[in-house]
mmCIF file of C-alpha atoms (C1' of nucleotides) in Angstrom:
data_model
loop_
_atom_site.group_PDB
_atom_site.id
_atom_site.type_symbol
_atom_site.label_atom_id
_atom_site.label_comp_id
_atom_site.label_asym_id
_atom_site.label_seq_id
_atom_site.Cartn_x
_atom_site.Cartn_y
_atom_site.Cartn_z
ATOM 1 C CA MET A 30 178.531 101.840 65.514
ATOM 2 C CA LEU A 31 177.687 100.449 62.133
ATOM 3 C CA SER A 32 178.349 103.020 59.416
ATOM 4 C CA LYS A 33 175.587 104.096 57.075
ATOM 5 C CA LYS A 34 177.737 102.809 54.251
ATOM 6 C CA THR A 35 177.602 99.284 55.629
ATOM 7 C CA LYS A 36 173.946 99.531 56.486
ATOM 8 C CA TYR A 37 172.999 100.758 53.016
ATOM 9 C CA GLY A 38 175.306 98.239 51.360
ATOM 10 C CA LEU A 39 173.661 95.370 53.209
ATOM 11 C CA LYS A 40 170.205 96.647 52.358
ATOM 12 C CA ALA A 41 171.106 96.969 48.691
ATOM 13 C CA LEU A 42 172.512 93.453 48.603
ATOM 14 C CA ALA A 43 169.386 92.148 50.277
ATOM 15 C CA TYR A 44 167.208 94.004 47.797
ATOM 16 C CA LEU A 45 169.054 92.398 44.911
ATOM 17 C CA GLY A 46 168.933 89.037 46.633
ATOM 18 C CA ASN A 47 165.175 89.306 46.958
ATOM 19 C CA GLN A 48 164.706 89.692 43.192
ATOM 20 C CA LYS A 49 163.049 86.746 41.489
ATOM 21 C CA ASN A 50 165.513 86.740 38.611
ATOM 22 C CA ARG A 51 168.914 88.300 38.073
ATOM 23 C CA LYS A 52 167.900 91.084 35.725
ATOM 24 C CA PRO A 53 169.801 94.317 36.352
ATOM 25 C CA VAL A 54 168.159 96.653 38.846
ATOM 26 C CA GLN A 55 168.628 100.390 38.522
ATOM 27 C CA ILE A 56 170.326 102.323 41.284
ATOM 28 C CA SER A 57 167.377 104.699 41.410
ATOM 29 C CA GLU A 58 164.989 101.847 42.154
ATOM 30 C CA ILE A 59 167.074 100.568 45.052
ATOM 31 C CA ALA A 60 167.670 104.063 46.403
ATOM 32 C CA GLU A 61 163.996 104.893 46.360
ATOM 33 C CA HIS A 62 162.872 101.617 47.840
ATOM 34 C CA GLU A 63 165.400 101.645 50.667
ATOM 35 C CA ASN A 64 165.398 105.394 51.379
ATOM 36 C CA ILE A 65 169.011 105.979 50.458
ATOM 37 C CA SER A 66 170.613 109.004 48.815
ATOM 38 C CA GLN A 67 171.144 107.877 45.232
ATOM 39 C CA LYS A 68 174.581 109.401 44.841
ATOM 40 C CA PHE A 69 175.808 107.867 48.065
ATOM 41 C CA LEU A 70 174.429 104.495 47.048
ATOM 42 C CA GLU A 71 176.274 104.758 43.727
ATOM 43 C CA SER A 72 179.616 104.837 45.497
ATOM 44 C CA ILE A 73 178.688 101.925 47.723
ATOM 45 C CA LEU A 74 177.562 99.725 44.844
ATOM 46 C CA LEU A 75 180.701 100.630 43.006
ATOM 47 C CA SER A 76 182.871 99.289 45.799
ATOM 48 C CA LEU A 77 180.755 96.138 46.013
ATOM 49 C CA ARG A 78 181.232 95.649 42.292
ATOM 50 C CA LYS A 79 184.991 96.122 42.568
ATOM 51 C CA SER A 80 185.042 93.527 45.335
ATOM 52 C CA GLY A 81 183.320 90.958 43.138
ATOM 53 C CA PHE A 82 179.885 90.728 44.753
ATOM 54 C CA LEU A 83 178.036 92.563 42.002
ATOM 55 C CA SER A 84 178.270 93.266 38.332
ATOM 56 C CA SER A 85 176.629 96.020 36.341
ATOM 57 C CA LYS A 86 175.210 96.609 32.903
ATOM 58 C CA LYS A 87 175.293 100.016 31.251
ATOM 59 C CA GLY A 88 172.819 101.665 28.927
ATOM 60 C CA LYS A 89 169.066 101.388 28.731
ATOM 61 C CA GLY A 90 167.759 98.535 30.833
ATOM 62 C CA GLY A 91 171.016 98.447 32.743
ATOM 63 C CA GLY A 92 171.670 98.317 36.450
ATOM 64 C CA TYR A 93 173.280 96.145 39.113
ATOM 65 C CA TYR A 94 172.873 92.420 39.709
ATOM 66 C CA LEU A 95 174.371 89.780 41.997
ATOM 67 C CA LEU A 96 177.267 87.761 40.612
ATOM 68 C CA LYS A 97 176.724 84.804 42.936
ATOM 69 C CA ASP A 98 173.785 83.069 44.541
ATOM 70 C CA PRO A 99 172.800 84.620 47.886
ATOM 71 C CA ASP A 100 173.784 81.462 49.736
ATOM 72 C CA GLN A 101 177.311 81.825 48.406
ATOM 73 C CA ILE A 102 177.781 85.355 49.705
ATOM 74 C CA TYR A 103 179.233 85.250 53.196
ATOM 75 C CA MET A 104 178.729 88.067 55.655
ATOM 76 C CA THR A 105 182.375 87.788 56.715
ATOM 77 C CA ASP A 106 183.456 88.974 53.280
ATOM 78 C CA VAL A 107 180.729 91.575 52.912
ATOM 79 C CA MET A 108 181.464 93.128 56.290
ATOM 80 C CA ARG A 109 185.194 93.303 55.628
ATOM 81 C CA VAL A 110 184.600 95.189 52.381
ATOM 82 C CA LEU A 111 181.955 97.550 53.721
ATOM 83 C CA GLU A 112 182.932 98.083 57.338
ATOM 84 C CA GLY A 113 186.592 97.112 57.361
ATOM 85 C CA PRO A 114 188.221 95.006 60.089
ATOM 86 C CA ILE A 115 185.896 92.883 62.189
ATOM 87 C CA ALA A 116 188.180 93.171 65.216
ATOM 88 C CA MET A 117 187.731 96.198 67.444
ATOM 89 C CA VAL A 118 191.471 96.654 67.933
ATOM 90 C CA PRO A 119 194.185 96.090 65.317
ATOM 91 C CA CYS A 120 196.178 93.808 67.626
ATOM 92 C CA VAL A 121 193.511 91.088 67.426
ATOM 93 C CA SER A 122 192.750 91.482 63.723
ATOM 94 C CA LEU A 123 193.292 88.519 61.431
ATOM 95 C CA ASN A 124 193.384 90.469 58.185
ATOM 96 C CA PHE A 125 194.534 93.886 59.347
ATOM 97 C CA TYR A 126 196.933 93.072 62.186
ATOM 98 C CA GLU A 127 198.990 95.817 63.762
ATOM 99 C CA SER A 128 200.672 95.837 67.151
ATOM 100 C CA CYS A 129 199.774 98.557 69.633
ATOM 101 C CA ASP A 130 202.620 101.009 70.106
ATOM 102 C CA ASP A 131 201.642 101.694 73.689
ATOM 103 C CA CYS A 132 201.394 98.089 74.822
ATOM 104 C CA PRO A 133 204.547 96.279 75.976
ATOM 105 C CA ASP A 134 203.174 92.731 75.812
ATOM 106 C CA GLU A 135 200.044 91.442 74.134
ATOM 107 C CA ARG A 136 200.012 88.275 76.172
ATOM 108 C CA THR A 137 199.429 90.137 79.411
ATOM 109 C CA CYS A 138 197.168 92.866 77.969
ATOM 110 C CA SER A 139 193.663 92.896 79.407
ATOM 111 C CA VAL A 140 192.200 94.657 76.411
ATOM 112 C CA HIS A 141 193.742 92.126 74.071
ATOM 113 C CA LYS A 142 192.380 89.254 76.116
ATOM 114 C CA LEU A 143 188.835 90.600 76.028
ATOM 115 C CA MET A 144 188.796 91.799 72.443
ATOM 116 C CA LEU A 145 190.073 88.477 71.184
ATOM 117 C CA GLN A 146 186.921 86.858 72.507
ATOM 118 C CA VAL A 147 184.716 89.561 71.057
ATOM 119 C CA ARG A 148 186.310 89.157 67.658
ATOM 120 C CA ASP A 149 185.854 85.401 67.718
ATOM 121 C CA SER A 150 182.210 85.672 68.628
ATOM 122 C CA ALA A 151 181.487 88.238 65.916
ATOM 123 C CA LEU A 152 183.380 86.176 63.388
ATOM 124 C CA ALA A 153 181.318 83.139 64.278
ATOM 125 C CA VAL A 154 178.138 85.043 63.499
ATOM 126 C CA TYR A 155 179.381 86.413 60.193
ATOM 127 C CA ARG A 156 180.704 83.025 59.095
ATOM 128 C CA ASN A 157 177.405 81.446 59.946
ATOM 129 C CA ASN A 158 175.354 83.851 57.838
ATOM 130 C CA THR A 159 175.130 84.225 54.099
ATOM 131 C CA LEU A 160 173.066 86.797 52.253
ATOM 132 C CA GLN A 161 170.406 84.105 51.894
ATOM 133 C CA ASP A 162 170.063 83.881 55.656
ATOM 134 C CA ILE A 163 169.171 87.518 56.134
ATOM 135 C CA LEU A 164 166.671 87.851 53.280
ATOM 136 C CA CYS A 165 163.032 88.310 54.126
ATOM 137 C CA ASN A 166 161.892 85.984 51.313
ATOM 138 C CA GLN A 167 163.269 82.726 52.531
ATOM 139 C CA PRO A 168 162.975 79.976 49.904
ATOM 140 C CA LYS A 169 160.205 77.480 50.569
ATOM 141 C CA ASP A 170 162.241 74.425 49.654
ATOM 142 C CA GLU A 171 164.358 74.092 52.764
ATOM 143 C CA LYS A 172 166.966 71.397 52.683
ATOM 144 C CA MET B 11 186.770 100.423 66.408
ATOM 145 C CA LEU B 12 187.320 100.547 70.133
ATOM 146 C CA SER B 13 187.880 104.118 71.302
ATOM 147 C CA LYS B 14 191.023 105.072 73.174
ATOM 148 C CA LYS B 15 188.804 106.079 76.043
ATOM 149 C CA THR B 16 187.542 102.529 76.446
ATOM 150 C CA LYS B 17 190.951 101.039 75.922
ATOM 151 C CA TYR B 18 192.558 103.291 78.525
ATOM 152 C CA GLY B 19 189.658 102.828 80.900
ATOM 153 C CA LEU B 20 189.985 99.057 80.747
ATOM 154 C CA LYS B 21 193.730 99.255 81.256
ATOM 155 C CA ALA B 22 193.316 101.525 84.235
ATOM 156 C CA LEU B 23 190.745 99.216 85.807
ATOM 157 C CA ALA B 24 193.037 96.273 85.204
ATOM 158 C CA TYR B 25 195.936 98.148 86.760
ATOM 159 C CA LEU B 26 193.889 98.820 89.870
ATOM 160 C CA GLY B 27 192.655 95.249 89.885
ATOM 161 C CA ASN B 28 196.196 94.002 89.866
ATOM 162 C CA GLN B 29 197.098 95.867 93.057
ATOM 163 C CA LYS B 30 197.721 93.680 96.062
ATOM 164 C CA ASN B 31 195.664 95.854 98.378
ATOM 165 C CA ARG B 32 193.122 98.576 97.826
ATOM 166 C CA LYS B 33 195.252 101.552 98.717
ATOM 167 C CA PRO B 34 194.590 104.572 96.504
ATOM 168 C CA VAL B 35 196.755 104.736 93.398
ATOM 169 C CA GLN B 36 197.677 108.098 91.905
ATOM 170 C CA ILE B 37 196.571 109.016 88.426
ATOM 171 C CA SER B 38 200.137 109.843 87.523
ATOM 172 C CA GLU B 39 201.283 106.343 88.404
ATOM 173 C CA ILE B 40 198.658 104.696 86.214
ATOM 174 C CA ALA B 41 199.257 107.124 83.368
ATOM 175 C CA GLU B 42 202.963 106.525 83.382
ATOM 176 C CA HIS B 43 202.727 102.775 83.685
ATOM 177 C CA GLU B 44 200.137 102.396 80.914
ATOM 178 C CA ASN B 45 201.438 105.111 78.597
ATOM 179 C CA ILE B 46 198.376 107.305 78.792
ATOM 180 C CA SER B 47 198.107 111.081 78.724
ATOM 181 C CA GLN B 48 197.494 112.000 82.338
ATOM 182 C CA LYS B 49 194.881 114.644 81.652
ATOM 183 C CA PHE B 50 192.919 112.361 79.384
ATOM 184 C CA LEU B 51 193.081 109.579 81.932
ATOM 185 C CA GLU B 52 191.763 111.961 84.568
ATOM 186 C CA SER B 53 188.527 112.438 82.671
ATOM 187 C CA ILE B 54 188.157 108.707 82.110
ATOM 188 C CA LEU B 55 188.659 107.853 85.779
ATOM 189 C CA LEU B 56 186.212 110.564 86.691
ATOM 190 C CA SER B 57 183.478 108.963 84.629
ATOM 191 C CA LEU B 58 184.299 105.545 86.079
ATOM 192 C CA ARG B 59 183.969 107.026 89.541
ATOM 193 C CA LYS B 60 180.645 108.625 88.717
ATOM 194 C CA SER B 61 179.433 105.268 87.465
ATOM 195 C CA GLY B 62 180.285 103.581 90.730
ATOM 196 C CA PHE B 63 183.244 101.411 89.745
ATOM 197 C CA LEU B 64 185.851 103.506 91.496
ATOM 198 C CA SER B 65 186.177 105.834 94.409
ATOM 199 C CA SER B 66 188.874 108.404 95.055
ATOM 200 C CA LYS B 67 190.681 109.934 97.957
ATOM 201 C CA LYS B 68 191.956 113.480 97.837
ATOM 202 C CA GLY B 69 195.031 115.039 99.354
ATOM 203 C CA LYS B 70 198.432 113.598 100.042
ATOM 204 C CA GLY B 71 198.467 109.828 99.655
ATOM 205 C CA GLY B 72 195.246 110.015 97.713
ATOM 206 C CA GLY B 73 194.292 108.428 94.422
ATOM 207 C CA TYR B 74 191.780 106.036 92.893
ATOM 208 C CA TYR B 75 190.785 102.604 94.073
ATOM 209 C CA LEU B 76 188.249 99.923 93.147
ATOM 210 C CA LEU B 77 184.955 99.960 94.997
ATOM 211 C CA LYS B 78 184.221 96.291 94.371
ATOM 212 C CA ASP B 79 186.199 93.096 94.008
ATOM 213 C CA PRO B 80 187.373 92.473 90.458
ATOM 214 C CA ASP B 81 185.178 89.393 90.151
ATOM 215 C CA GLN B 82 182.142 91.564 90.828
ATOM 216 C CA ILE B 83 182.870 94.017 88.028
ATOM 217 C CA TYR B 84 181.190 92.843 84.841
ATOM 218 C CA MET B 85 182.437 93.826 81.440
ATOM 219 C CA THR B 86 178.873 94.410 80.291
ATOM 220 C CA ASP B 87 178.594 97.336 82.675
ATOM 221 C CA VAL B 88 182.082 98.649 82.077
ATOM 222 C CA MET B 89 181.667 98.621 78.308
ATOM 223 C CA ARG B 90 178.347 100.410 78.454
ATOM 224 C CA VAL B 91 179.855 103.208 80.512
ATOM 225 C CA LEU B 92 183.049 103.587 78.514
ATOM 226 C CA GLU B 93 182.022 102.711 74.976
ATOM 227 C CA GLY B 94 178.272 103.209 75.062
ATOM 228 C CA PRO B 95 175.761 100.835 73.478
ATOM 229 C CA ILE B 96 176.971 97.319 72.807
ATOM 230 C CA ALA B 97 174.673 96.984 69.798
ATOM 231 C CA MET B 98 175.988 98.279 66.481
ATOM 232 C CA VAL B 99 172.629 99.784 65.520
ATOM 233 C CA PRO B 100 170.155 101.495 67.855
ATOM 234 C CA CYS B 101 167.271 99.305 66.673
ATOM 235 C CA VAL B 102 168.786 96.226 68.333
ATOM 236 C CA SER B 103 169.971 97.949 71.487
ATOM 237 C CA LEU B 104 168.617 96.776 74.820
ATOM 238 C CA ASN B 105 169.516 99.879 76.805
ATOM 239 C CA PHE B 106 169.605 102.558 74.115
ATOM 240 C CA TYR B 107 166.812 101.458 71.771
ATOM 241 C CA GLU B 108 165.740 103.732 68.931
ATOM 242 C CA SER B 109 163.860 102.807 65.794
ATOM 243 C CA CYS B 110 165.446 103.566 62.426
ATOM 244 C CA ASP B 111 163.646 106.375 60.641
ATOM 245 C CA ASP B 112 164.470 104.930 57.229
ATOM 246 C CA CYS B 113 163.288 101.401 57.906
ATOM 247 C CA PRO B 114 159.606 100.530 57.451
ATOM 248 C CA ASP B 115 159.614 97.236 59.332
ATOM 249 C CA GLU B 116 162.213 95.812 61.680
ATOM 250 C CA ARG B 117 160.916 92.305 61.338
ATOM 251 C CA THR B 118 161.830 92.112 57.658
ATOM 252 C CA CYS B 119 165.035 94.172 57.871
ATOM 253 C CA SER B 120 168.163 92.276 56.893
ATOM 254 C CA VAL B 121 170.441 94.545 58.859
ATOM 255 C CA HIS B 122 168.306 94.113 61.960
ATOM 256 C CA LYS B 123 168.379 90.354 61.593
ATOM 257 C CA LEU B 124 172.148 90.213 61.345
ATOM 258 C CA MET B 125 172.945 92.812 63.977
ATOM 259 C CA LEU B 126 170.693 91.132 66.499
ATOM 260 C CA GLN B 127 172.907 88.077 66.336
ATOM 261 C CA VAL B 128 176.062 90.159 66.582
ATOM 262 C CA ARG B 129 174.745 91.943 69.636
ATOM 263 C CA ASP B 130 173.823 88.704 71.337
ATOM 264 C CA SER B 131 177.219 87.179 70.735
ATOM 265 C CA ALA B 132 179.053 90.255 72.025
ATOM 266 C CA LEU B 133 176.780 90.415 75.032
ATOM 267 C CA ALA B 134 177.514 86.779 75.811
ATOM 268 C CA VAL B 135 181.224 87.550 75.928
ATOM 269 C CA TYR B 136 180.858 90.621 78.128
ATOM 270 C CA ARG B 137 178.512 88.833 80.511
ATOM 271 C CA ASN B 138 180.939 85.992 80.791
ATOM 272 C CA ASN B 139 183.889 88.185 81.750
ATOM 273 C CA THR B 140 184.551 90.119 84.917
ATOM 274 C CA LEU B 141 187.547 92.332 85.565
ATOM 275 C CA GLN B 142 189.077 89.373 87.362
ATOM 276 C CA ASP B 143 188.995 87.321 84.166
ATOM 277 C CA ILE B 144 191.082 89.735 82.171
ATOM 278 C CA LEU B 145 193.774 90.435 84.771
ATOM 279 C CA CYS B 146 197.259 89.115 84.175
ATOM 280 C CA ASN B 147 197.727 88.152 87.835
ATOM 281 C CA GLN B 148 195.153 85.434 88.151
ATOM 282 C CA PRO B 149 194.683 84.353 91.760
ATOM 283 C CA LYS B 150 196.338 81.045 92.592
ATOM 284 C CA ASP B 151 193.439 79.674 94.570
ATOM 285 C CA GLU B 152 191.105 78.712 91.748
ATOM 286 C CA LYS B 153 187.728 77.387 92.773
ATOM 287 C "C1'" DT C 14 198.112 126.462 110.449
ATOM 288 C "C1'" DG C 15 199.599 126.211 105.899
ATOM 289 C "C1'" DA C 16 201.646 124.440 101.999
ATOM 290 C "C1'" DA C 17 201.841 120.837 98.994
ATOM 291 C "C1'" DA C 18 199.725 116.964 96.979
ATOM 292 C "C1'" DA C 19 196.106 115.318 94.391
ATOM 293 C "C1'" DC C 20 191.622 115.218 92.642
ATOM 294 C "C1'" DT C 21 187.683 118.200 90.105
ATOM 295 C "C1'" DC C 22 185.758 120.696 86.535
ATOM 296 C "C1'" DT C 23 185.055 123.699 82.428
ATOM 297 C "C1'" DA C 24 186.283 125.172 78.086
ATOM 298 C "C1'" DC C 25 188.695 124.997 74.005
ATOM 299 C "C1'" DT C 26 191.019 122.854 69.762
ATOM 300 C "C1'" DA C 27 193.288 120.130 66.047
ATOM 301 C "C1'" DG C 28 192.575 116.317 63.327
ATOM 302 C "C1'" DA C 29 190.110 112.504 61.440
ATOM 303 C "C1'" DT C 30 186.175 110.343 59.681
ATOM 304 C "C1'" DA C 31 181.413 109.905 58.044
ATOM 305 C "C1'" DA C 32 177.997 111.112 55.082
ATOM 306 C "C1'" DG C 33 176.736 113.221 51.649
ATOM 307 C "C1'" DT C 34 176.693 116.861 47.261
ATOM 308 C "C1'" DA C 35 177.853 118.485 42.784
ATOM 309 C "C1'" DG C 36 178.825 117.887 38.365
ATOM 310 C "C1'" DG C 37 180.858 116.359 34.462
ATOM 311 C "C1'" DG C 38 182.429 112.092 31.759
ATOM 312 C "C1'" DT C 39 181.859 107.633 29.447
ATOM 313 C "C1'" DA C 40 179.815 103.487 27.699
ATOM 314 C "C1'" DA C 41 176.006 100.766 25.942
ATOM 315 C "C1'" DT C 42 171.627 99.999 23.946
ATOM 316 C "C1'" DA C 43 167.166 100.656 21.510
ATOM 317 C "C1'" DT D 6 172.295 108.909 17.657
ATOM 318 C "C1'" DA D 7 169.965 110.207 21.548
ATOM 319 C "C1'" DT D 8 169.026 108.600 25.812
ATOM 320 C "C1'" DT D 9 169.779 106.037 29.733
ATOM 321 C "C1'" DA D 10 172.512 104.773 33.316
ATOM 322 C "C1'" DC D 11 176.877 103.754 35.182
ATOM 323 C "C1'" DC D 12 181.661 105.915 36.435
ATOM 324 C "C1'" DC D 13 184.728 109.025 38.722
ATOM 325 C "C1'" DT D 14 186.773 113.090 41.054
ATOM 326 C "C1'" DA D 15 186.543 116.735 44.036
ATOM 327 C "C1'" DC D 16 184.465 119.252 47.496
ATOM 328 C "C1'" DT D 17 181.688 120.184 51.822
ATOM 329 C "C1'" DT D 18 179.490 119.878 56.194
ATOM 330 C "C1'" DA D 19 178.840 117.876 60.560
ATOM 331 C "C1'" DT D 20 180.212 115.087 64.164
ATOM 332 C "C1'" DC D 21 183.349 112.771 67.093
ATOM 333 C "C1'" DT D 22 187.846 111.613 69.118
ATOM 334 C "C1'" DA D 23 191.620 112.580 71.644
ATOM 335 C "C1'" DG D 24 193.522 115.424 73.562
ATOM 336 C "C1'" DT D 25 195.298 120.418 75.892
ATOM 337 C "C1'" DA D 26 195.023 124.309 79.040
ATOM 338 C "C1'" DG D 27 194.264 126.145 83.112
ATOM 339 C "C1'" DA D 28 192.039 127.395 87.132
ATOM 340 C "C1'" DG D 29 189.768 125.640 91.375
ATOM 341 C "C1'" DT D 30 188.927 122.746 95.520
ATOM 342 C "C1'" DT D 31 189.772 119.466 99.065
ATOM 343 C "C1'" DT D 32 192.571 116.874 102.114
ATOM 344 C "C1'" DT D 33 196.450 115.520 104.621
ATOM 345 C "C1'" DC D 34 200.718 115.752 106.934
ATOM 346 C "C1'" DA D 35 204.335 118.223 109.047
#
DNA sequence: TGAAAACTCTACTAGATAAGTAGGGTAATA
DNA sequence: TATTACCCTACTTATCTAGTAGAGTTTTCA
């Protein structure tokens, strides 16, 4: 299952991506618009900021804004920060590899064989989508 | 993450699939060979039996055995029984659909848009794999 | 027949994780 | 300089996972 953290994080990113300009948007505005607990959203935006997707401005008129254009923000990176490993088992993870302590040989492991394919297919989707691709306001000037 | 239940269930199915004949195999044998707690495995095999993948024989010389040939056991069905919905959010689930209470419109939801693709890609993998495909002893007579 | 082998079922539990809550602190801006 | 709004830590509640415990039932073989 997708965690609420990931779900809310994606929605917040999309909300920021849908802004006409890159003026800071207050947490309270995002929280209200997307039906998210404000305090919970704070912690999520914080981790997105620490990972380099967002920046923030303090004081009156402050808030969060995207650091990059939506078409430069890949879902692969977003998902790894919000949800963690893309693989369903550590023994097929690219970035978080760990061997299974109960499995004598990965090469003959049925689970490994299946999960490797699942990981590759998920990865293909995430690599093929940027934030731009999942916005509702698609730009009119398509390439 | 893949639950241990699913992992063990897949391993047990693969173990049975790798048997030369379809004689019943004892729980204890599977548990020992695959490093699984016997009691936990019991409950997993029970649910696989109730779902029609396995049958069991009681008494001396009893055990579990596959009801169908490995190439007739689809991962789509196995995963749904062991792990539950294949979709990462209920609003894109084929068999366990539920609308999100916090989302005003699925058609403009970024999360929906992305997770729909993820579901489809995972589904494609599971539909394309039977138990036969993930065994280590592939039959020599390929079609 | 009867005892042992082996599955069946219910109930309980420790530990981890998710999802939030609470509340004070700090920095920036009008 | 007061207000706005981000920043951070600690705590809590609920749910789920991965078992554990133990008694019960059925079947088979000697």
